[in-house]
PDB file of C-alpha atoms in Angstrom:
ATOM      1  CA  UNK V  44      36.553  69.992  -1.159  1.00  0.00           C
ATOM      2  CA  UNK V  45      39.705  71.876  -0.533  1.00  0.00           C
ATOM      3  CA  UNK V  46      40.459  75.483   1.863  1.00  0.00           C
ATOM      4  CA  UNK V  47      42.648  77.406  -1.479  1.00  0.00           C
ATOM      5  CA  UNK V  48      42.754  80.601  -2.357  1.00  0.00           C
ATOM      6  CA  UNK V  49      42.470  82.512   0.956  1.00  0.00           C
ATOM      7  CA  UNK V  50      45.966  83.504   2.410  1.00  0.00           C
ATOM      8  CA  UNK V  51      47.476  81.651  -0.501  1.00  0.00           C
ATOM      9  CA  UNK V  52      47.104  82.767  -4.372  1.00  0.00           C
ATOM     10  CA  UNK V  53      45.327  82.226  -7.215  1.00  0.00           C
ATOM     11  CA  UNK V  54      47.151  79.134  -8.234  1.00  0.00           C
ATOM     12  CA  UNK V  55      46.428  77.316  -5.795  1.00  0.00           C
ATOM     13  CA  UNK V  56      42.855  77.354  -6.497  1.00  0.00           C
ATOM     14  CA  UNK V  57      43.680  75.790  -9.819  1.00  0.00           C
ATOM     15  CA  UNK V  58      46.146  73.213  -8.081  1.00  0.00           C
ATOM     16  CA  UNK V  59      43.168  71.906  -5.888  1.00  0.00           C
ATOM     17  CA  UNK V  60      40.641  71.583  -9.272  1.00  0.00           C
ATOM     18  CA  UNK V  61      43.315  69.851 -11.288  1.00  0.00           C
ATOM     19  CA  UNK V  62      45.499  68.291  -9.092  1.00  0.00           C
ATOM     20  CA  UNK V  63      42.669  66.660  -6.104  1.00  0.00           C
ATOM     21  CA  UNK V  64      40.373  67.028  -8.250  1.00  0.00           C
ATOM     22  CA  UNK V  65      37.760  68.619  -5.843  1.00  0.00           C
ATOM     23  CA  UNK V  66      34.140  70.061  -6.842  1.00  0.00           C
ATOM     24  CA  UNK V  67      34.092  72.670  -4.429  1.00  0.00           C
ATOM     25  CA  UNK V  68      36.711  75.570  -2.846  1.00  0.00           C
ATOM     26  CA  UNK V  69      35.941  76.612   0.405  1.00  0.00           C
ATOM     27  CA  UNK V  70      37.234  80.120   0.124  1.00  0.00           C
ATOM     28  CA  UNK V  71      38.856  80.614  -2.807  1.00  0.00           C
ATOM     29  CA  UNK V  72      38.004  84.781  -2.955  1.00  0.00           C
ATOM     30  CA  UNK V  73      41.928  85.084  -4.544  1.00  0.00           C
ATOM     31  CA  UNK V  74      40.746  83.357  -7.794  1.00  0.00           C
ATOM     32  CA  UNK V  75      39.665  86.773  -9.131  1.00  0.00           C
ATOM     33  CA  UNK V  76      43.845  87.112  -9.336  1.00  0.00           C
ATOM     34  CA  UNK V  77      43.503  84.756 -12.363  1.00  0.00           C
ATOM     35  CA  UNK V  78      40.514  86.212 -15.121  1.00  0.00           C
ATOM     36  CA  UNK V  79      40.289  82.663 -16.648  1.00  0.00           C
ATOM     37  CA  UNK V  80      40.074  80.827 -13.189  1.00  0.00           C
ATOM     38  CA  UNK V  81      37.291  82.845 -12.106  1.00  0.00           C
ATOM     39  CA  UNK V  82      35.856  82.178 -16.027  1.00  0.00           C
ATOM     40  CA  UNK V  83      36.823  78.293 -15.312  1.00  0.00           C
ATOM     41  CA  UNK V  84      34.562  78.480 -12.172  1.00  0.00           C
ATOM     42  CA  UNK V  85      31.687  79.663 -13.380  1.00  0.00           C
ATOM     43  CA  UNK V  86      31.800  77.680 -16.502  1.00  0.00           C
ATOM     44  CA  UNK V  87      32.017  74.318 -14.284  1.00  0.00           C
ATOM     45  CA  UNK V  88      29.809  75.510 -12.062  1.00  0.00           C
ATOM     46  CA  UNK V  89      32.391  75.090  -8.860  1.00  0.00           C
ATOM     47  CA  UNK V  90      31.355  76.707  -5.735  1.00  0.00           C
ATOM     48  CA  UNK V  91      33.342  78.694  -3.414  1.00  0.00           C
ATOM     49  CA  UNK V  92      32.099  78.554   0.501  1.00  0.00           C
ATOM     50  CA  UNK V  93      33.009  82.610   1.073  1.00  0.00           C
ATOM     51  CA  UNK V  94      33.364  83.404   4.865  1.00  0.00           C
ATOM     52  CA  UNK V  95      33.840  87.564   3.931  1.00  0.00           C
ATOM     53  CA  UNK V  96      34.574  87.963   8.013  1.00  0.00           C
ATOM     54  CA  UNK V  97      37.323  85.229   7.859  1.00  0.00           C
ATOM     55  CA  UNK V  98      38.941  87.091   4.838  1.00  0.00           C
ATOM     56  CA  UNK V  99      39.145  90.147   7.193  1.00  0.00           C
ATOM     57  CA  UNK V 100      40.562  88.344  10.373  1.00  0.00           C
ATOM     58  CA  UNK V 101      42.943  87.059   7.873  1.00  0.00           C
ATOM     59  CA  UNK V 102      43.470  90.142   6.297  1.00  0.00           C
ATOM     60  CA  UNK V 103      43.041  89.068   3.171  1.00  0.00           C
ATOM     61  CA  UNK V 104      40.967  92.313   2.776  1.00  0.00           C
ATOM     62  CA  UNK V 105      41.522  95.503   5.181  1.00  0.00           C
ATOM     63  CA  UNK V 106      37.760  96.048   4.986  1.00  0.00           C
ATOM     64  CA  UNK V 107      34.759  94.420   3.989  1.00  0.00           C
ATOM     65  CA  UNK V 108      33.469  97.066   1.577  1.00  0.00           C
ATOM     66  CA  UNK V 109      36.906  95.752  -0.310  1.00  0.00           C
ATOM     67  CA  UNK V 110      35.456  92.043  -0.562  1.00  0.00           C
ATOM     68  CA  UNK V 111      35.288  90.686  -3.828  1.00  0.00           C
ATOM     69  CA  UNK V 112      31.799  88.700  -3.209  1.00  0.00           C
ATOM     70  CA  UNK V 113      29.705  90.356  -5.155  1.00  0.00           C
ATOM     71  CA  UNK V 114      32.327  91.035  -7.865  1.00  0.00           C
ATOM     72  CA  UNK V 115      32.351  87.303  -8.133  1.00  0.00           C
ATOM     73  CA  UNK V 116      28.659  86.698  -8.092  1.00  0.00           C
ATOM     74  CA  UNK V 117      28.327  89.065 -11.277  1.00  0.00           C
ATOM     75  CA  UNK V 118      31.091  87.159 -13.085  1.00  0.00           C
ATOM     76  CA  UNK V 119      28.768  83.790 -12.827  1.00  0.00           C
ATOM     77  CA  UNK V 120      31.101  82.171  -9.516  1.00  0.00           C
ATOM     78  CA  UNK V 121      28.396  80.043  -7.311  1.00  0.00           C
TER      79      UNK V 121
END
């Protein structure tokens, strides 16, 4: 497990699968920066732990009718 993809981008997400290796991302709501990460994800069944009111104390989105949850959801992410 790895905290990726929250205040930090897309990549990093991808750094924590290939680099530590890790079978889950807790957070990871940036990977939607990156069409074939989020594909990757749902494919290898990874799961993200989401924490929507982190993202906005964070800012990572000015409102949570702007989160990405459900977007990711539909696309397969666990």
């Amino acid at each position: 497990m790895a905290h990726a993809g929250e205040e930090g981008p897309a990549a990093y997400v991808t750094e924590a699968l290939d680099v530590l290796r890790v079978e889950r991302v807790d957070h990871g709501v940036r990977c939607d920066e990156d069409p074939a990460l989020v594909e990757r994800l749902a494919r290898e069944r990874v799961p993200l732990t989401v924490c929507p009111l982190s993202n906005l104390k964070l800012r990572v989105v000015k409102d949570l009718s702007e989160h990405n949850l459900g977007r990711l959801l539909h696309q397969g992410c666990t």
